[in-house]
PDB file of C-alpha atoms in Angstrom:
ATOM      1  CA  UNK A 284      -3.740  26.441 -26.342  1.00 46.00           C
ATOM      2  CA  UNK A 285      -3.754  22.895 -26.239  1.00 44.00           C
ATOM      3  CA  UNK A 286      -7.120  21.139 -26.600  1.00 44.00           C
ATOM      4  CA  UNK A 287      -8.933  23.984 -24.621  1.00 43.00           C
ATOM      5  CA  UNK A 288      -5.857  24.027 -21.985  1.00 43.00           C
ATOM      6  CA  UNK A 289      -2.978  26.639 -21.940  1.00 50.00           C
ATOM      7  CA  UNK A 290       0.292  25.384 -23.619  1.00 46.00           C
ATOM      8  CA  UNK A 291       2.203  26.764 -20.575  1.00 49.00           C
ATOM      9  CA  UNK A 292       0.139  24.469 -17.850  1.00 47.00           C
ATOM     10  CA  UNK A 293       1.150  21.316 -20.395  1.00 45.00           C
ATOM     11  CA  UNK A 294       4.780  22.606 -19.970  1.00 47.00           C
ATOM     12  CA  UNK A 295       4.652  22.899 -16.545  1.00 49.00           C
ATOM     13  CA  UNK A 296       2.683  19.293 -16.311  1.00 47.00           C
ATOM     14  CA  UNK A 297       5.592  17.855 -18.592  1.00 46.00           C
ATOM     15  CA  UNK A 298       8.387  19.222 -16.564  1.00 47.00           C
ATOM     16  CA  UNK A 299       7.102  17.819 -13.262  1.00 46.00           C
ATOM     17  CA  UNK A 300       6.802  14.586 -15.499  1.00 44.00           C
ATOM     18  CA  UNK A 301      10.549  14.425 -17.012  1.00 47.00           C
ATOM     19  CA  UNK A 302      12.159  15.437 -14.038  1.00 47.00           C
ATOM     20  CA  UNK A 303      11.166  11.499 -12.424  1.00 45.00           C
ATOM     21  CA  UNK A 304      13.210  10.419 -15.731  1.00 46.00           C
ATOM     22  CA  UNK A 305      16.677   9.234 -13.833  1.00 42.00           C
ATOM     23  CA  UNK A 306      14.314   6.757 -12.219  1.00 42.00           C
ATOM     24  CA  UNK A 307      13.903   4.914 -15.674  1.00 44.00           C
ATOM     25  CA  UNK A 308      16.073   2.096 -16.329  1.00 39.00           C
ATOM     26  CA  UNK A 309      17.790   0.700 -19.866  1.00 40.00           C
ATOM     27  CA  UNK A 310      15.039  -1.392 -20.606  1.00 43.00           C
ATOM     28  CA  UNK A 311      13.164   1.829 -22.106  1.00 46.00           C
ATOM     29  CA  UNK A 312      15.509   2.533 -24.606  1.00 43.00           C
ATOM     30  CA  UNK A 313      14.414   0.019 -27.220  1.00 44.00           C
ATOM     31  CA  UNK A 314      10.835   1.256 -26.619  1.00 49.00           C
ATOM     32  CA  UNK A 315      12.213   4.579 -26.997  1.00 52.00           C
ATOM     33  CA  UNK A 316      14.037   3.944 -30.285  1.00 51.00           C
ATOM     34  CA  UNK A 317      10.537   3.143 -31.735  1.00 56.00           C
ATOM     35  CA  UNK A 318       8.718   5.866 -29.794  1.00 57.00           C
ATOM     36  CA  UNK A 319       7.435   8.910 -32.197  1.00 62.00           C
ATOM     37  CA  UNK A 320       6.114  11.810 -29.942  1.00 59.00           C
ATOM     38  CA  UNK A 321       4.071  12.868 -33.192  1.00 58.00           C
ATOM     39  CA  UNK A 322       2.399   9.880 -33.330  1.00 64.00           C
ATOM     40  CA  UNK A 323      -0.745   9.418 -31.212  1.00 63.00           C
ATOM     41  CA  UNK A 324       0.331   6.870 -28.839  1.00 67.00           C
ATOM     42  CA  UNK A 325      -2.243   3.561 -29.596  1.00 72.00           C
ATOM     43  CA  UNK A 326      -3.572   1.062 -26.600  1.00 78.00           C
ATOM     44  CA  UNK A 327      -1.215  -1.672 -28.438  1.00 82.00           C
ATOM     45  CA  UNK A 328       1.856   0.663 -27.873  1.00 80.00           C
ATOM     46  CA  UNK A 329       0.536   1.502 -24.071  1.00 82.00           C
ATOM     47  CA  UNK A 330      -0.144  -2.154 -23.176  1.00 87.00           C
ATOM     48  CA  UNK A 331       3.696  -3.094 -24.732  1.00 87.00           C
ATOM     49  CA  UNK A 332       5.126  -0.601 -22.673  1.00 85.00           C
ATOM     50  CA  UNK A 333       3.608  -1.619 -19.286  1.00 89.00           C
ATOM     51  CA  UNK A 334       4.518  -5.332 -20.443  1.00 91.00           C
ATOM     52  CA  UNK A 335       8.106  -4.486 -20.773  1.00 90.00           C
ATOM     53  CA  UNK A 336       8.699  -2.569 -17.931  1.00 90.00           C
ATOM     54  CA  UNK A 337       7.012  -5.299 -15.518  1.00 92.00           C
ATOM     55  CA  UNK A 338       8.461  -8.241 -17.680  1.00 92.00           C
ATOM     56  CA  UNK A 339      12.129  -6.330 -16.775  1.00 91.00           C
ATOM     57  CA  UNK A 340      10.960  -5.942 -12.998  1.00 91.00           C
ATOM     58  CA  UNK A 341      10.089  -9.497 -12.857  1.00 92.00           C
ATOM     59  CA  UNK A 342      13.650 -10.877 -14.388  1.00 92.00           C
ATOM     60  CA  UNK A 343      15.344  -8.198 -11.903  1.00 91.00           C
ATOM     61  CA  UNK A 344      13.216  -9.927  -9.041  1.00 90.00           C
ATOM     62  CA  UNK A 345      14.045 -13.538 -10.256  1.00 92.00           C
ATOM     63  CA  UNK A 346      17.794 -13.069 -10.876  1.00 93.00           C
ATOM     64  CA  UNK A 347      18.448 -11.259  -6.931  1.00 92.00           C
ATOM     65  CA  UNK A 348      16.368 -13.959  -5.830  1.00 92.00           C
ATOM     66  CA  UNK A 349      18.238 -16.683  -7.541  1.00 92.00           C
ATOM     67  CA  UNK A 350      21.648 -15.258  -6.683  1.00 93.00           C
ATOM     68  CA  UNK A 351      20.299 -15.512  -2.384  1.00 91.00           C
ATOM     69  CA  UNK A 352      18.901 -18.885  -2.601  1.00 91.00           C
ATOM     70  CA  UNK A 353      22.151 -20.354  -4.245  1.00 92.00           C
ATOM     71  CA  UNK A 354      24.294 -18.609  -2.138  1.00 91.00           C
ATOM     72  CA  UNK A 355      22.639 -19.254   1.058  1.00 89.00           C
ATOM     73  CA  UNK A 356      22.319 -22.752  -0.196  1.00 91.00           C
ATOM     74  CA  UNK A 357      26.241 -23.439  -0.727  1.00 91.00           C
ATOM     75  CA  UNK A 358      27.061 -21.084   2.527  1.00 91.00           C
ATOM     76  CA  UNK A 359      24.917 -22.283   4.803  1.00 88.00           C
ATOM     77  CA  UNK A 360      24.243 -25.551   3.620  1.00 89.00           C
ATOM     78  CA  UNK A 361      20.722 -25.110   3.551  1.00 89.00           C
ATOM     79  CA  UNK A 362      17.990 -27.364   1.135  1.00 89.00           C
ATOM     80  CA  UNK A 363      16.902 -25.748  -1.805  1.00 90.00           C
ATOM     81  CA  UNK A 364      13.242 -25.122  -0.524  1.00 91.00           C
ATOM     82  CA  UNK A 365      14.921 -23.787   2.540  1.00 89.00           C
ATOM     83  CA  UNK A 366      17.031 -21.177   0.882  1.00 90.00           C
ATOM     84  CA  UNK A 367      14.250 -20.333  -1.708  1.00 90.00           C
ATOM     85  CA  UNK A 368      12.414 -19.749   1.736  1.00 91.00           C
ATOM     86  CA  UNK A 369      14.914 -17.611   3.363  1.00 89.00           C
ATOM     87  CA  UNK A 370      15.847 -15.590   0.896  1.00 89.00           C
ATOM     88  CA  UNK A 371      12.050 -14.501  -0.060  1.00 89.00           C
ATOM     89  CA  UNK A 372      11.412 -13.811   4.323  1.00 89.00           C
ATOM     90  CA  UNK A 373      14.715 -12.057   4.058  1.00 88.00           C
ATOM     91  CA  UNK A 374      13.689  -9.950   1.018  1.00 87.00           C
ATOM     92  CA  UNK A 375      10.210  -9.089   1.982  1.00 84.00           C
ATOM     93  CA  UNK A 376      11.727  -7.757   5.694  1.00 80.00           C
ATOM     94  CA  UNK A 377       9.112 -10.270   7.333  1.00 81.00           C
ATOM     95  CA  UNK A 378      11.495 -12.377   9.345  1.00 75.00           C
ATOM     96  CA  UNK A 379      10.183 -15.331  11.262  1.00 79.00           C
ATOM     97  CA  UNK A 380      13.089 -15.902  12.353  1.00 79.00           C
ATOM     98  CA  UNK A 381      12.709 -19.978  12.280  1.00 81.00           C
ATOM     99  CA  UNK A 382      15.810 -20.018  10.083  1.00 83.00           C
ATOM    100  CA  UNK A 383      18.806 -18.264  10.662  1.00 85.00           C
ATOM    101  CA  UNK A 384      22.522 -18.067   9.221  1.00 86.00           C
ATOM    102  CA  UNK A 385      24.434 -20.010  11.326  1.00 87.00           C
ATOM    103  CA  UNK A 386      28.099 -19.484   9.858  1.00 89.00           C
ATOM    104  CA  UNK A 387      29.876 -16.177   9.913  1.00 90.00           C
ATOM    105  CA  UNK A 388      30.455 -16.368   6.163  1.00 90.00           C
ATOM    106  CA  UNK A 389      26.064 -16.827   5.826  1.00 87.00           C
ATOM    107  CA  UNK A 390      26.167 -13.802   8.183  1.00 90.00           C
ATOM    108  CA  UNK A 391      28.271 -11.819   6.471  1.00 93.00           C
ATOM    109  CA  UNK A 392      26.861 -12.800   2.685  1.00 91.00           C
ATOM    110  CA  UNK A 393      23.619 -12.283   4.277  1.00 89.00           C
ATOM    111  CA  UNK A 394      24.476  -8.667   5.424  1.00 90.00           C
ATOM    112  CA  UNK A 395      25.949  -7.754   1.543  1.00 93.00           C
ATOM    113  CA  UNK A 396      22.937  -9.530  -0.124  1.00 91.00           C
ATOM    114  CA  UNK A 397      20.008  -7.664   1.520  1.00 90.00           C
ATOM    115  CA  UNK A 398      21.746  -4.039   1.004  1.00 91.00           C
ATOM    116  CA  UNK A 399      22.431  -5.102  -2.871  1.00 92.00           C
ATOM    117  CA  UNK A 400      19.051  -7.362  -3.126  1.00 91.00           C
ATOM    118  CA  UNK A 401      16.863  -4.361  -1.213  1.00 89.00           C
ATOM    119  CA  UNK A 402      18.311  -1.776  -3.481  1.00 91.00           C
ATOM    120  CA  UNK A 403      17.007  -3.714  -6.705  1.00 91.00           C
ATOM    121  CA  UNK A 404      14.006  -4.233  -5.500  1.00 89.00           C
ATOM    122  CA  UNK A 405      13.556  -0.480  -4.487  1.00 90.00           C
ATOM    123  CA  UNK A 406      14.419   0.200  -8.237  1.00 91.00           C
ATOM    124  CA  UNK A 407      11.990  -2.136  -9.763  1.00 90.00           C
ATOM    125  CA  UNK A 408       8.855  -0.703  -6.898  1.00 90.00           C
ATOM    126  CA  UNK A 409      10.194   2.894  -8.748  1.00 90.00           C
ATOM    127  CA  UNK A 410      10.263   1.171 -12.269  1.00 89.00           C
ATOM    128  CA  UNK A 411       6.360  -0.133 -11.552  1.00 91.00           C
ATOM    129  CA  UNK A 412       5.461   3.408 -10.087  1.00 90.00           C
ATOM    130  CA  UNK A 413       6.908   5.288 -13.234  1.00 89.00           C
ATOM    131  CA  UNK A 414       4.378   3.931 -15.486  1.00 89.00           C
ATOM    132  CA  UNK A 415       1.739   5.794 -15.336  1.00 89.00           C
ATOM    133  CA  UNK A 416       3.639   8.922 -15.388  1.00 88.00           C
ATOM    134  CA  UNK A 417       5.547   7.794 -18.482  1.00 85.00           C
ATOM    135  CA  UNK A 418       2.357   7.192 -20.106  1.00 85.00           C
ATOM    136  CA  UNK A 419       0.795  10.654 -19.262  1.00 86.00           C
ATOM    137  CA  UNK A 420       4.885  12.136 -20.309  1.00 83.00           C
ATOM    138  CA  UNK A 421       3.953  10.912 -23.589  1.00 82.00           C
ATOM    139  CA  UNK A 422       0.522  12.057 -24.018  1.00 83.00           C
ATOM    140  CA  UNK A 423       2.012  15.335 -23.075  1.00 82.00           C
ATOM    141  CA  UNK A 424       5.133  15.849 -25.234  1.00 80.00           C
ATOM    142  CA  UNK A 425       2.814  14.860 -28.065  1.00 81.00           C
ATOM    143  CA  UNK A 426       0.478  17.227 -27.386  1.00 81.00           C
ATOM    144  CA  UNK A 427       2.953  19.822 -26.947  1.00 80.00           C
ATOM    145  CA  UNK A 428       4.871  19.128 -29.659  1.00 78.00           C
ATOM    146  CA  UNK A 429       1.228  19.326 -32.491  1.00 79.00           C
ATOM    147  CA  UNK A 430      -0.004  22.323 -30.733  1.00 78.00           C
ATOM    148  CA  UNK A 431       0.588  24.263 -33.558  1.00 78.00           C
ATOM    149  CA  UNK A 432      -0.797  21.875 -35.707  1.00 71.00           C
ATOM    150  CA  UNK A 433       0.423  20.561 -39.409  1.00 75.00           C
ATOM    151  CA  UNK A 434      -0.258  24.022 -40.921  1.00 78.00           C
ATOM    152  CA  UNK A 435       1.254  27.526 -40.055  1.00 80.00           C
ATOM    153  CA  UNK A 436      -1.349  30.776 -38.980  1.00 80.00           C
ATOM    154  CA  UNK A 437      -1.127  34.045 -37.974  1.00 82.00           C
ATOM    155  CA  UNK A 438      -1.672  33.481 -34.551  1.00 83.00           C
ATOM    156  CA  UNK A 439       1.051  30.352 -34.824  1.00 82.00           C
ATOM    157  CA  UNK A 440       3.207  32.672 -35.763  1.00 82.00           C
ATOM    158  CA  UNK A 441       2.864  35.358 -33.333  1.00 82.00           C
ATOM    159  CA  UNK A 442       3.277  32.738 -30.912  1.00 83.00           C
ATOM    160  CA  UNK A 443       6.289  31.362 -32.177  1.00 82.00           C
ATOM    161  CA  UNK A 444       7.572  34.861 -32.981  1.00 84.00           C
ATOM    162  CA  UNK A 445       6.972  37.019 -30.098  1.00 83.00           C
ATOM    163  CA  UNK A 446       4.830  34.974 -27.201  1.00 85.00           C
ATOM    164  CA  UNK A 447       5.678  35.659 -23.645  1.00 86.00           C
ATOM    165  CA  UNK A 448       7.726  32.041 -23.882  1.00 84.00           C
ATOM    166  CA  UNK A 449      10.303  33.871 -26.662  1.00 84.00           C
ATOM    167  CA  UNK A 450      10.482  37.042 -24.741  1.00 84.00           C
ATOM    168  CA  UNK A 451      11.346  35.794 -21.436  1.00 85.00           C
ATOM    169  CA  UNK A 452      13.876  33.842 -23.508  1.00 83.00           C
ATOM    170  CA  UNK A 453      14.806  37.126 -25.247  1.00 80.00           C
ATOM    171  CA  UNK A 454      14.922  34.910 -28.468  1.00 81.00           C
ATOM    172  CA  UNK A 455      12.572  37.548 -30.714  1.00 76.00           C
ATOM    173  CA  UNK A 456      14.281  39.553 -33.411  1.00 73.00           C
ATOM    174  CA  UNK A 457      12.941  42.639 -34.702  1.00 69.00           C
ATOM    175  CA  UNK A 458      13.097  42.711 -39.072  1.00 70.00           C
ATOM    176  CA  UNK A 459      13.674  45.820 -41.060  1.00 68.00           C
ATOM    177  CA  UNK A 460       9.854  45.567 -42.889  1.00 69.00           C
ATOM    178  CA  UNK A 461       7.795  44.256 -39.626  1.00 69.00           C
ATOM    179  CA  UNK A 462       7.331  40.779 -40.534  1.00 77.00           C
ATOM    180  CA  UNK A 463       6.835  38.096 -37.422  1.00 80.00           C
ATOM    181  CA  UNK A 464       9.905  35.357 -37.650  1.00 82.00           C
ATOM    182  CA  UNK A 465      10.287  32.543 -36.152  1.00 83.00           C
ATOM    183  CA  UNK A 466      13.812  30.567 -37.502  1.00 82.00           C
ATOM    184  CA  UNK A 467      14.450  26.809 -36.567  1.00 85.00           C
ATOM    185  CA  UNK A 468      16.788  27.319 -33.552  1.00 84.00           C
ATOM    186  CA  UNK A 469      14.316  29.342 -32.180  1.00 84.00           C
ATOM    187  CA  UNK A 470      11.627  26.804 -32.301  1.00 86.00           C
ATOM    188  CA  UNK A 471      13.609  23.868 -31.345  1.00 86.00           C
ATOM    189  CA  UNK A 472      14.955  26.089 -28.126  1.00 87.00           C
ATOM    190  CA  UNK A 473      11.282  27.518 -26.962  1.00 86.00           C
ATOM    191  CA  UNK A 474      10.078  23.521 -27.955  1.00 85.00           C
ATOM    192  CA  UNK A 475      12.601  22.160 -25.626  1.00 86.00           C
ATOM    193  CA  UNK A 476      11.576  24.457 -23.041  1.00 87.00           C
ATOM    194  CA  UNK A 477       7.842  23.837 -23.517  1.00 84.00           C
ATOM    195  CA  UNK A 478       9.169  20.259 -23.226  1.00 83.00           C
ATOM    196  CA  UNK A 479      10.603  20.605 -19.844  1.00 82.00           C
ATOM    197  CA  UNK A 480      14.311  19.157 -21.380  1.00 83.00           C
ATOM    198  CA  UNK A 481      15.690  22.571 -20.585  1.00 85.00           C
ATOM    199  CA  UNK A 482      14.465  25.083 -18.344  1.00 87.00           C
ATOM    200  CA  UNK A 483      14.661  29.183 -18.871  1.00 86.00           C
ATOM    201  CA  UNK A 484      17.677  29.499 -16.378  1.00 88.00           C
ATOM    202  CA  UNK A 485      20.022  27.376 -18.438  1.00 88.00           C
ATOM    203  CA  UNK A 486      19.506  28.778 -21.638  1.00 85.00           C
ATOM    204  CA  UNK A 487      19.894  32.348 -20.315  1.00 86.00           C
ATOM    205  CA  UNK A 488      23.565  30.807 -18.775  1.00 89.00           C
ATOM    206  CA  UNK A 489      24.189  29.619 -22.144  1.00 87.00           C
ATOM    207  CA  UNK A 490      23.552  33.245 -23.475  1.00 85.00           C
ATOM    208  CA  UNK A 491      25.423  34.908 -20.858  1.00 87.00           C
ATOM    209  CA  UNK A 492      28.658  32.475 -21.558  1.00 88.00           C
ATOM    210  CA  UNK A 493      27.992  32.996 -25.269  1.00 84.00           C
ATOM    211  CA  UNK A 494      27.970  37.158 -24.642  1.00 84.00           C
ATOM    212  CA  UNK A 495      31.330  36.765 -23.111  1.00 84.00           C
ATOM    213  CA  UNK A 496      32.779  34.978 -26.111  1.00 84.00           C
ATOM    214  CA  UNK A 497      31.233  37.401 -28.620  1.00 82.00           C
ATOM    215  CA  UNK A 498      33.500  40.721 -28.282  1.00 81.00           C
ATOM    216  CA  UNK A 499      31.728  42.634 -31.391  1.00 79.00           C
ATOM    217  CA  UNK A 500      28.265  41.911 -29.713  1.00 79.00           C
ATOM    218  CA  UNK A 501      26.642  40.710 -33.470  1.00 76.00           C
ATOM    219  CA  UNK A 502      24.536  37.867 -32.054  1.00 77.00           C
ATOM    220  CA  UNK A 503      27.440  35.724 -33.642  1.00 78.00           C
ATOM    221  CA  UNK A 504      30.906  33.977 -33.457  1.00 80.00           C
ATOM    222  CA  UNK A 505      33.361  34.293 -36.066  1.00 81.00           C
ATOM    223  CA  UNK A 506      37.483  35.415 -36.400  1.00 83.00           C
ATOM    224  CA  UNK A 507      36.487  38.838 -36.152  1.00 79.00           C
ATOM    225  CA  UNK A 508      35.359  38.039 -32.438  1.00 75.00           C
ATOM    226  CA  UNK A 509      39.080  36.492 -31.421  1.00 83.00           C
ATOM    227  CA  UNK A 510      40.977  39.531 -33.931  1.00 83.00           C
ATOM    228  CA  UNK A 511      39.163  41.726 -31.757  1.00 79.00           C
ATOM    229  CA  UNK A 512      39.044  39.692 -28.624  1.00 78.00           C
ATOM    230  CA  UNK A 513      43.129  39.244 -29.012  1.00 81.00           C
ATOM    231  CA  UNK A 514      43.031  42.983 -29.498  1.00 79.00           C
ATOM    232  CA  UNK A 515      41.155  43.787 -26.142  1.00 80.00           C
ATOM    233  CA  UNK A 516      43.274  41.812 -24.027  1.00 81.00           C
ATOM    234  CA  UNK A 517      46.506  43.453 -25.394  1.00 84.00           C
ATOM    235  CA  UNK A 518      44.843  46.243 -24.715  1.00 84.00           C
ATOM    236  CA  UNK A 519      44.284  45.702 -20.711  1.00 85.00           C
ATOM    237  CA  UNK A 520      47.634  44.265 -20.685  1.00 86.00           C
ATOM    238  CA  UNK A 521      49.159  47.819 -21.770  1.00 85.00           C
ATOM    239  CA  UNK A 522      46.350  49.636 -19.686  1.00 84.00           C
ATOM    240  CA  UNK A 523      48.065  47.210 -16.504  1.00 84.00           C
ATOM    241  CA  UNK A 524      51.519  47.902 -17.383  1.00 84.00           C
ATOM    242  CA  UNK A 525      50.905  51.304 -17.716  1.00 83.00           C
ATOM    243  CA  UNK A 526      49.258  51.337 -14.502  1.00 82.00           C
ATOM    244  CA  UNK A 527      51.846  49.777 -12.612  1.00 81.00           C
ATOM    245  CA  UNK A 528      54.579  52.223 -14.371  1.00 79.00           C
ATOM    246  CA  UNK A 529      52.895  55.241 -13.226  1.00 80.00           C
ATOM    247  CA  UNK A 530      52.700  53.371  -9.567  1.00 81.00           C
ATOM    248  CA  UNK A 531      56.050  53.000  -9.155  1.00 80.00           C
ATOM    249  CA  UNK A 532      56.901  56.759 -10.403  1.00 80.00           C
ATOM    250  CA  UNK A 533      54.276  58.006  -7.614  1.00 79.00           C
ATOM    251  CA  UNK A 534      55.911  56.017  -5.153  1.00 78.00           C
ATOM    252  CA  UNK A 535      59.195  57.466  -6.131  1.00 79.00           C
ATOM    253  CA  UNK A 536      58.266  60.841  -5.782  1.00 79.00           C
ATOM    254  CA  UNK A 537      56.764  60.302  -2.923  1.00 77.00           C
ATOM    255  CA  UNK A 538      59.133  58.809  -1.156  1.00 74.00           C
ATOM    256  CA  UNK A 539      61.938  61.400  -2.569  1.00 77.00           C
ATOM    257  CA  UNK A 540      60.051  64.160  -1.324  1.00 73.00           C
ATOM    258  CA  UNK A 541      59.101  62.645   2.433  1.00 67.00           C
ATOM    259  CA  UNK A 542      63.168  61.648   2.743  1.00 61.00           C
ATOM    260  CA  UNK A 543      64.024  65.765   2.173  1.00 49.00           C
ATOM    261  CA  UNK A 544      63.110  67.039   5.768  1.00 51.00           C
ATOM    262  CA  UNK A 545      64.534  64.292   7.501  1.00 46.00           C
ATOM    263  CA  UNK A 546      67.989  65.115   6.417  1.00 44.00           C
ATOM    264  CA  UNK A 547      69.434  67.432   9.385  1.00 45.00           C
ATOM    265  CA  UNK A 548      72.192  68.949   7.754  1.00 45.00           C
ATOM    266  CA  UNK A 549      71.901  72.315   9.573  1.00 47.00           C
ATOM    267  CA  UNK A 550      71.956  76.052   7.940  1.00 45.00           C
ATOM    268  CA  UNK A 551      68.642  76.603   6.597  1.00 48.00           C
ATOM    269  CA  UNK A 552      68.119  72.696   5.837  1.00 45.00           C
ATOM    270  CA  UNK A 553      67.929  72.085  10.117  1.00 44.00           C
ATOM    271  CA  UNK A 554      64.600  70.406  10.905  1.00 43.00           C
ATOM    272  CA  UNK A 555      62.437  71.219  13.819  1.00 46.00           C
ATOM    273  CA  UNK A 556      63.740  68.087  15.473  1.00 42.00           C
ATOM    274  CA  UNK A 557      67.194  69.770  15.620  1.00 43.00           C
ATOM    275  CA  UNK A 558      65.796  73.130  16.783  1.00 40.00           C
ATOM    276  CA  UNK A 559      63.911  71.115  19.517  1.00 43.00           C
ATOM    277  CA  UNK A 560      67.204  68.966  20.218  1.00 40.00           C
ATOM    278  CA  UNK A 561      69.332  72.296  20.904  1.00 46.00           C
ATOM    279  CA  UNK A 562      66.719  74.242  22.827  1.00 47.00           C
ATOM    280  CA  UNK A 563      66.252  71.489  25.369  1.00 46.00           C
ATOM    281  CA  UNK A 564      67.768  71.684  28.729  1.00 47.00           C
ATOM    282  CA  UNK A 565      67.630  68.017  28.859  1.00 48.00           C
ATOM    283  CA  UNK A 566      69.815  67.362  26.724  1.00 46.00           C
ATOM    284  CA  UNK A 567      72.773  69.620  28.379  1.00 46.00           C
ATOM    285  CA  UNK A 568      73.118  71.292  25.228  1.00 41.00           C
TER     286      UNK A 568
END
């Protein structure tokens, strides 16, 4: 537990959290760069993060804004006030509809610019929105990540050993004298999880595609996996040959003994198709 809260509803909290992460633009990487999750997260670092992302918004805002008004102003030969003017009405979806493009090339520059300018200013509306959820991601990976604390227990280690997290992931080993053990892949995998940066189905797909690569089923890859893995598929190569070798010599008897009978050589070899040929009136025989 977490605080008095179980570590499984601060997963869940954090997943629904990092999954909104494609929504965050580059302007959070140098943030990021000086971001440490085990570090409380101060008001100073909060208030720097809501003045970047709004400080990027706002040049994002300014520059499509710029790029209308100077383009509608060389187009359509508009004054700077009135392109300035146009450009905001046009960008805001109000439309007066007092000024117009007049030219086909301002009607066709206008029809580019609002689908490129609209789309930017979607993305910085979802840049605005993603702060307070960024924020709260924070709180929550750093609370997930010192949940154990700075010192090891028993009940740490039973958690980190066998909890329901590492047996769902089927990560627990069982040692020869009973001792709980927890090894550093295993934390960093059941962390990640807890995280939300992985979920349980895709590290039981990595397991299943590393099962198929390890042929001596050790819990590890080495050149006695492709010795015996080159060995196996010699193996079902011979098994196929054979297979189609004793096929072929089925098919051969088979076919030698269904082409005896229909040989109608007469004597004791005549088949009933001759007897029924000669005893048929038909046939004027």
């Amino acid at each position: 537990q977490i605080d008095g809260v179980d570590a499984d509803e601060y997963s869940d909290s954090y997943s629904t959290a990092s999954s909104s992460e494609s929504s965050e633009s580059s302007y959070s990487s140098s943030s990021d760069s000086e971001y440490d999750p085990m570090v409380p997260l101060s008001k100073v670092q909060s208030a720097k993060y809501v003045f970047l992302t709004l400080r990027q918004a706002l040049a994002n805002s300014v520059f499509i804004i710029a790029i209308g008004g100077f383009g509608f102003f060389f187009i359509e030969r508009m004054t700077a006030v009135d392109a300035f003017y146009f450009t905001t009405v046009l960008l805001t979806t109000v439309g007066y509809g007092d000024i117009v493009p007049q030219t086909s090339e301002g009607k066709m520059f206008a029809t580019v610019y609002v689908l490129i300018a609209g789309t930017v200013l979607l993305h910085n509306m979802s840049m605005i929105s993603m702060i307070p959820i960024e924020l709260r991601k924070r709180r929550v990976e750093r609370a997930v990540l010192r949940q154990f604390g700075n010192q090891l227990d028993d009940a740490a280690l039973r958690e980190l050993a066998t909890g329901p997290l590492v047996k769902r992931l089927q990560l627990s080993t069982s040692r020869a004298d009973g001792l709980d053990e927890c090894t550093r892949e295993m934390f960093a995998l059941a962390m990640l999880v807890r995280l939300g940066r992985v979920s349980e189905q895709d590290v039981r797909s990595t397991f299943a595609a590393f099962r198929r690569l390890d042929v001596d089923d050790d819990g590890k890859l080495n050149s006695r996996d492709i010795i015996m893995g080159e060995f196996h598929r010699r193996q079902t190569i011979l098994r196929q040959s054979r297979s189609e070798a004793d096929l072929q010599a089925a098919v051969a008897v088979e076919g030698q003994s269904a082409g005896v009978p229909s040989v109608g050589s007469g004597g004791n070899g005549s088949t009933d198709v001759g007897v029924e040929l000669q005893g048929s009136p038909e046939n004027g025989v």
